[in-house]
Amino acid sequence: MTSGSGIQIPSRLPLLLTHEGVLLPGSTVRFSVDSPRNMHLVSHRLLKGTSLKSTIIGVIPNTRDPEHDTDDLPSLHKIGTAGIAVQVVGSNWPKPHYTLLITGLCRFSVTSLLKERPFVLAEVEQLDKLEQYTSPAGEGVTAEDGELGELSQKFHQAAIQLLGMLDMSVPVVAKLRRLLDSLPRETLPDVVASMIRTSNKEKLQVLDAVSLEERFKKALPMLTRQIEGLKLLQKTRKISPDTEKRVLSVRKGRVFPVQQLNLDDEDEDDDGDDTTALERKVRGANMTEAALKVCLKELRRLKKMPQSMPEYALTRNYLDLMVELPWNKSTKDCLDIRAARTLLDNDHYAMDKLKRRVLEYLAVRQLKTSLKGPILCFVGPPGVGKTSVGRSIARTLGREFHRIALGGVCDQSDIRGHRRTYVGSMPGRIINGLKTVGVNNPVFLLDEVDKLGKSLQGDPAAALLEVLDPEQNHSFTDHYLNVAFDLSQVLFIATANATATIPPALLDRMEVLQVPGYTQEEKVEIAHRHLIPNQLEQHGLTPQQLQIPQNTTTDIIGRYTREAGVRSLERKIGAICRAVAVKVAEGHRVPRSDASTPESPAKQDKAAPPEMPIVIDHTALKDILGPPVFEMEVSERLTLPGVALGLAWTPLGGEIMFVEASRMEGEGQLTLTGQLGDVMKESAHLAISWLRANAKVYKLTNIVGGPDPLEGTDIHLHFPAGAVTKDGPSAGVTIVTCLASLFSGRLVRSDVAMTGEITLRGLVLPVGGIKDKVLAAHRAGVKRIILPKRNEKDLEEIPANVRADLDFVTTKNLDEVLNAAFDGGFTHPQLTSKL
């Protein structure tokens, strides 16, 4: 800079080509530059310069420099602003760029280009007097008489009126007040236009106005519009400091125009409208007061944030989620109990306990509208319809349904969400599910809650404690939301195959409903009501093409499947449908073959379509499914002493379990095989000890006839199948019966199965899973079942037709067990009270 008649800018200026804002003399603007010419200008001129002169550059607005370094220079705007770079900040994210803070000095016009690469250098002509922006008001040029003086006076009065409508405690308003008092009036159009809310197009018009009179004429309507807008705003509601900050903004003591970093005028207006629309959505979302307070705070941060910041997208996504959540949206329950009962009966056969619980909920909802959603847990083997009955419950209530699969989940953030400080953070599955269904009272099915894992990322089962506690879930706090959300109206239904792996604290929060396996009669009914019509539809067949009689269905259930549910049965029916579909498809091709070439009579007979309907009998069943997989082998296995039939419970339902024993000369050792757990091994030692203690009473002998069954004798106990892990106390009575048969040489009855825990005194204690065990015995063809006396109450859950087919013997001690397990009783003298 040199001094002469006035302060002058250099005649040769490097030019910064910008398209994202307009720099007016007297204002300060941030520019982000990433094009090759602009990057070279910063690195070679600004960063390497050592004098104040080297920091003065020319800013040419409304000019987009090509992203790639080419020889073609875009057409330059005729007027620019000389400015001094007061700050340069470089960054490599998301791509290399510089951010420049530039203060405008004066206008200039480009007279000629001196060079275009590596950056643009031009010969310029100064259009404004530089000292007018730095001189006090008294030293500047006073307003002349005539039209210019009138415009100057009117503009100054309008600026004073604008200040009077704003709060002087806001720093930017006080800054504007000081500028009005200190700067000459001819500088006011540039300064005020840069501070009030105007578009880039309007600022460009002010920049192009070289004459002072024209400049006042361009800027005065902008100022008047701002005043009228504030008047309208004050009529609707009292103006707040937050509104004033939207009109004017200040950063680090320098005055900036709002939205100065938008790419162009349309983007600027769109972004403002977008933020306003988002604010309307936030206020109209009917969220809680605490959530609304948090959202408005984030919204204020968003308005001050440039879109290039990574946090902009995170904050915007957070606000979008908060708006989409159903804070007060709910569906109306269908409370017609008769219609609900009909719908449940049509969807599911049996399952009376589950249906009754749903109808009870509906009845209470009729009497009390503000009922909290129950938290149910359906426990039963796979394939019995736990998940599908949850979907039916949602349809019965008229609610939305959402399923959350928890099998294998080992991160508590899946339930509670991630904190927003992490990259890629997102809400948990509960909040995500609510966003998906769009209402706050859906039916949530937490599938396989017994298969939750645990890892270094936390225990999801512990995170579920808050979700499934009716006393806590009215204020469930997701880490991502960080505000409370009411889950009390959600109907939670959890499913599990077993309760053993569910933590006790979590199990205590749920109402457990046992879903037992189906009986053979129930499976037949389910197959003909649901499975066969469904499979016919999936395979494009009709009942006029395929018929499966009930005796064939019974054969499939008894000889080809052995399960508590109906999944394998459905797969077998699907295999039959596929085989019939092949026959039907082959028959459809016969007319085309006849039309093309004549066939021999033998081939015509072979390719002729089958007679409809195709009825599946036992012969066809064997051709399609192969030989039977399961046989009634109970009577065949119990042909030797030392074999007894027990009953076991598994997550898949009940199972029959053989216990085999043999003895040989030895040293009195007991060998146990079959992958047994510690409890089962202890039961075997208990059985041996009780039988040795009562050997004289029952006349039990060793291999050579001695009174001690173990003297000179080794015992081997085996539990097939050897590859399946087994544990639990319920095999105690079976082991005693098996060893008593071995030591006495007598056969156990072939149609008897048993279950029960034993003690050293010979008492029989109750066990669990009675219904599943009884159904398994019934499937296997057993006729008599020995149960503990204290399990007699569990027989009420067994279907009447199954109870009618079986003979139940309830026992208090092992003496009664042995008498019921052997034909004619287990002969012995009258027992004394020591038993």
Coordinates of C-alpha atoms in Angstrom, one line a residue, residues 73-305:
L73 CA -10.4 -19.5 -17.6
P74 CA -14.1 -18.8 -16.9
S75 CA -15.5 -15.4 -17.7
L76 CA -14.8 -13.0 -14.8
H77 CA -17.3 -10.7 -13.2
K78 CA -16.4 -7.1 -14.2
I79 CA -16.3 -5.7 -10.6
G80 CA -14.6 -7.2 -7.6
T81 CA -13.6 -6.3 -4.1
A82 CA -10.1 -5.9 -2.9
G83 CA -9.6 -7.5 0.5
I84 CA -7.0 -8.3 3.1
A85 CA -6.7 -12.0 4.2
V86 CA -6.7 -11.9 8.0
Q87 CA -6.8 -15.7 8.6
V88 CA -5.9 -18.8 6.6
V89 CA -6.8 -22.3 7.8
G90 CA -6.0 -25.5 5.9
S91 CA -7.7 -28.9 6.2
N92 CA -7.5 -32.3 4.4
W93 CA -11.1 -33.5 5.3
P94 CA -13.1 -34.4 3.3
K95 CA -10.6 -33.2 0.7
P96 CA -7.7 -30.7 0.7
H97 CA -9.0 -27.1 1.0
Y98 CA -8.3 -23.8 2.7
T99 CA -10.7 -21.6 4.6
L100 CA -9.9 -17.8 4.2
L101 CA -11.2 -15.0 6.4
I102 CA -11.2 -11.9 4.2
T103 CA -12.1 -8.3 5.1
G104 CA -13.3 -6.1 2.2
L105 CA -11.4 -2.9 1.5
C106 CA -12.8 -1.3 -1.7
R107 CA -14.2 -1.9 -5.2
F108 CA -12.1 -2.4 -8.3
S109 CA -12.6 -3.2 -11.9
V110 CA -10.4 -5.6 -14.0
T111 CA -8.7 -3.7 -16.8
S112 CA -6.5 -6.6 -18.1
L113 CA -5.3 -10.1 -17.3
L114 CA -1.6 -10.5 -16.8
K115 CA -1.5 -14.3 -16.3
E116 CA -3.8 -17.1 -15.8
R117 CA -1.6 -19.8 -14.2
P118 CA -0.8 -21.0 -11.6
F119 CA -3.2 -18.3 -10.3
V120 CA -4.9 -15.3 -12.0
L121 CA -3.0 -12.0 -11.8
A122 CA -4.7 -8.9 -13.2
E123 CA -4.2 -5.2 -13.7
V124 CA -7.0 -3.4 -11.7
E125 CA -8.4 0.0 -11.3
Q126 CA -9.6 1.2 -7.9
L127 CA -13.1 2.5 -7.8
D128 CA -13.7 3.5 -4.1
K129 CA -11.7 5.7 -1.8
L130 CA -10.1 3.4 0.7
E131 CA -9.9 5.8 3.6
Q132 CA -13.6 6.3 3.8
Y133 CA -13.9 2.9 5.5
T134 CA -11.3 3.7 8.1
S135 CA -11.9 7.4 8.8
P136 CA -14.1 8.7 11.6
A137 CA -17.5 10.1 10.6
G138 CA -16.2 13.7 11.1
E139 CA -13.3 13.3 8.7
G140 CA -15.3 11.6 6.0
V141 CA -17.2 13.1 3.2
T142 CA -20.5 14.6 4.4
A143 CA -23.7 13.9 2.6
E144 CA -24.3 16.3 -0.3
D145 CA -27.4 18.3 -0.9
G146 CA -30.0 17.2 -3.4
E147 CA -31.2 13.6 -4.1
L148 CA -28.1 12.0 -2.8
G149 CA -28.3 13.8 0.5
E150 CA -32.0 12.9 0.8
L151 CA -31.2 9.2 0.1
S152 CA -28.3 9.3 2.6
Q153 CA -30.5 10.8 5.3
K154 CA -33.4 8.4 4.6
F155 CA -31.0 5.4 4.7
H156 CA -29.5 6.5 8.0
Q157 CA -32.9 7.0 9.6
A158 CA -34.0 3.5 8.4
A159 CA -30.9 2.0 10.0
I160 CA -31.6 3.8 13.2
Q161 CA -35.2 2.5 13.1
L162 CA -33.9 -1.0 12.6
L163 CA -31.6 -0.7 15.7
G164 CA -34.5 0.6 17.7
M165 CA -36.5 -2.6 17.0
L166 CA -33.7 -4.8 18.2
D167 CA -32.2 -5.6 21.7
M168 CA -29.1 -3.6 22.3
S169 CA -27.8 -6.3 24.7
V170 CA -27.1 -8.5 21.7
P171 CA -23.4 -8.0 20.7
V172 CA -24.1 -7.7 17.0
V173 CA -26.7 -5.0 17.5
A174 CA -24.3 -3.0 19.6
K175 CA -21.6 -3.5 16.9
L176 CA -24.0 -2.1 14.2
R177 CA -24.8 0.9 16.5
R178 CA -21.1 1.7 16.8
L179 CA -20.6 1.4 13.1
L180 CA -23.4 3.8 12.4
D181 CA -21.9 6.4 14.7
S182 CA -18.3 6.0 13.4
L183 CA -18.4 5.5 9.7
P184 CA -19.2 8.0 7.0
R185 CA -22.8 7.7 5.6
E186 CA -21.6 6.8 2.1
T187 CA -20.2 3.5 3.4
L188 CA -23.5 2.5 5.0
P189 CA -25.0 0.7 2.0
D190 CA -22.1 -1.7 1.9
V191 CA -21.9 -2.3 5.6
V192 CA -25.6 -2.7 6.2
A193 CA -26.2 -4.9 3.1
S194 CA -23.5 -7.2 4.4
M195 CA -25.1 -7.5 7.9
I196 CA -28.9 -7.8 7.2
R197 CA -30.4 -11.0 5.7
T198 CA -30.0 -10.6 1.9
S199 CA -29.4 -13.1 -0.9
N200 CA -26.1 -13.2 -2.9
K201 CA -27.9 -11.8 -5.9
E202 CA -28.9 -8.7 -4.0
K203 CA -25.4 -8.2 -2.6
L204 CA -24.1 -8.5 -6.1
Q205 CA -26.4 -5.7 -7.2
V206 CA -25.0 -3.5 -4.4
L207 CA -21.4 -4.4 -5.4
D208 CA -22.1 -3.5 -9.0
A209 CA -23.5 -0.1 -8.1
V210 CA -20.4 2.0 -8.6
S211 CA -22.1 5.4 -8.1
L212 CA -23.1 6.3 -4.6
E213 CA -26.6 7.3 -5.5
E214 CA -27.3 4.0 -7.3
R215 CA -25.8 2.1 -4.3
F216 CA -28.3 3.8 -1.9
K217 CA -31.2 3.0 -4.2
K218 CA -30.2 -0.7 -4.3
A219 CA -29.7 -1.1 -0.5
L220 CA -32.6 1.0 0.8
P221 CA -35.3 -1.5 -0.3
M222 CA -33.4 -4.3 1.4
L223 CA -33.3 -2.4 4.6
T224 CA -37.0 -1.4 4.4
R225 CA -37.9 -5.1 3.8
Q226 CA -36.0 -6.1 6.9
I227 CA -37.8 -3.5 9.0
E228 CA -41.3 -4.6 7.6
G229 CA -40.5 -8.2 8.4
L230 CA -39.6 -7.4 12.0
K231 CA -42.7 -5.4 12.4
L232 CA -44.8 -8.3 11.2
L233 CA -42.9 -10.6 13.5
Q234 CA -43.5 -8.4 16.5
K235 CA -47.3 -8.4 15.7
T236 CA -47.5 -12.2 15.9
R237 CA -45.2 -12.7 18.9
K238 CA -42.7 -10.8 21.0
I239 CA -39.3 -10.8 19.3
S240 CA -36.6 -12.8 21.1
P241 CA -32.9 -12.6 21.1
D242 CA -32.8 -15.8 19.1
T243 CA -34.8 -14.1 16.3
E244 CA -32.4 -11.2 16.3
K245 CA -29.5 -13.5 15.9
R246 CA -31.2 -14.9 12.8
V247 CA -31.3 -11.3 11.4
L248 CA -27.7 -10.5 12.3
S249 CA -24.8 -12.7 13.5
V250 CA -21.4 -12.0 14.9
R251 CA -18.4 -14.2 15.1
K252 CA -15.1 -13.4 17.0
G253 CA -15.9 -9.8 17.2
R254 CA -16.4 -9.3 13.4
V255 CA -19.7 -8.8 11.7
F256 CA -20.8 -11.5 9.2
P257 CA -23.8 -12.0 7.0
V258 CA -26.1 -14.9 7.9
Q259 CA -25.8 -18.0 5.6
Q260 CA -22.6 -16.6 4.0
L261 CA -21.2 -20.0 3.2
N262 CA -24.1 -21.2 1.0
L263 CA -23.0 -22.1 -2.5
D264 CA -25.5 -19.8 -4.3
D265 CA -28.6 -17.8 -3.8
E266 CA -31.0 -20.7 -4.4
D267 CA -29.1 -23.0 -2.0
E268 CA -29.1 -20.2 0.6
D269 CA -32.9 -19.8 0.4
D270 CA -33.5 -23.5 0.3
D271 CA -31.4 -24.2 3.4
G272 CA -33.3 -21.4 5.3
D273 CA -36.6 -22.9 4.2
D274 CA -35.4 -26.4 5.1
T275 CA -34.4 -25.4 8.6
T276 CA -37.7 -23.5 9.1
A277 CA -39.7 -26.6 7.9
L278 CA -37.7 -28.7 10.3
E279 CA -38.5 -26.4 13.2
R280 CA -42.2 -26.6 12.3
K281 CA -42.0 -30.4 12.3
V282 CA -40.2 -30.3 15.7
R283 CA -42.9 -28.1 17.2
G284 CA -45.6 -30.2 15.7
A285 CA -44.3 -33.6 16.8
N286 CA -46.1 -33.4 20.2
M287 CA -43.0 -34.6 21.9
T288 CA -42.5 -34.3 25.7
E289 CA -41.3 -31.0 27.1
A290 CA -37.8 -32.4 27.8
A291 CA -37.4 -33.7 24.3
L292 CA -38.7 -30.5 22.8
K293 CA -36.1 -28.5 24.8
V294 CA -33.3 -30.7 23.6
C295 CA -34.5 -30.5 19.9
L296 CA -34.7 -26.8 20.0
K297 CA -31.2 -26.5 21.4
E298 CA -29.9 -28.8 18.6
L299 CA -31.8 -26.8 16.1
R300 CA -30.1 -23.6 17.2
R301 CA -26.7 -25.3 16.8
L302 CA -27.7 -26.5 13.4
K303 CA -28.5 -23.1 12.1
K304 CA -25.1 -21.8 13.1
M305 CA -23.3 -24.7 11.6

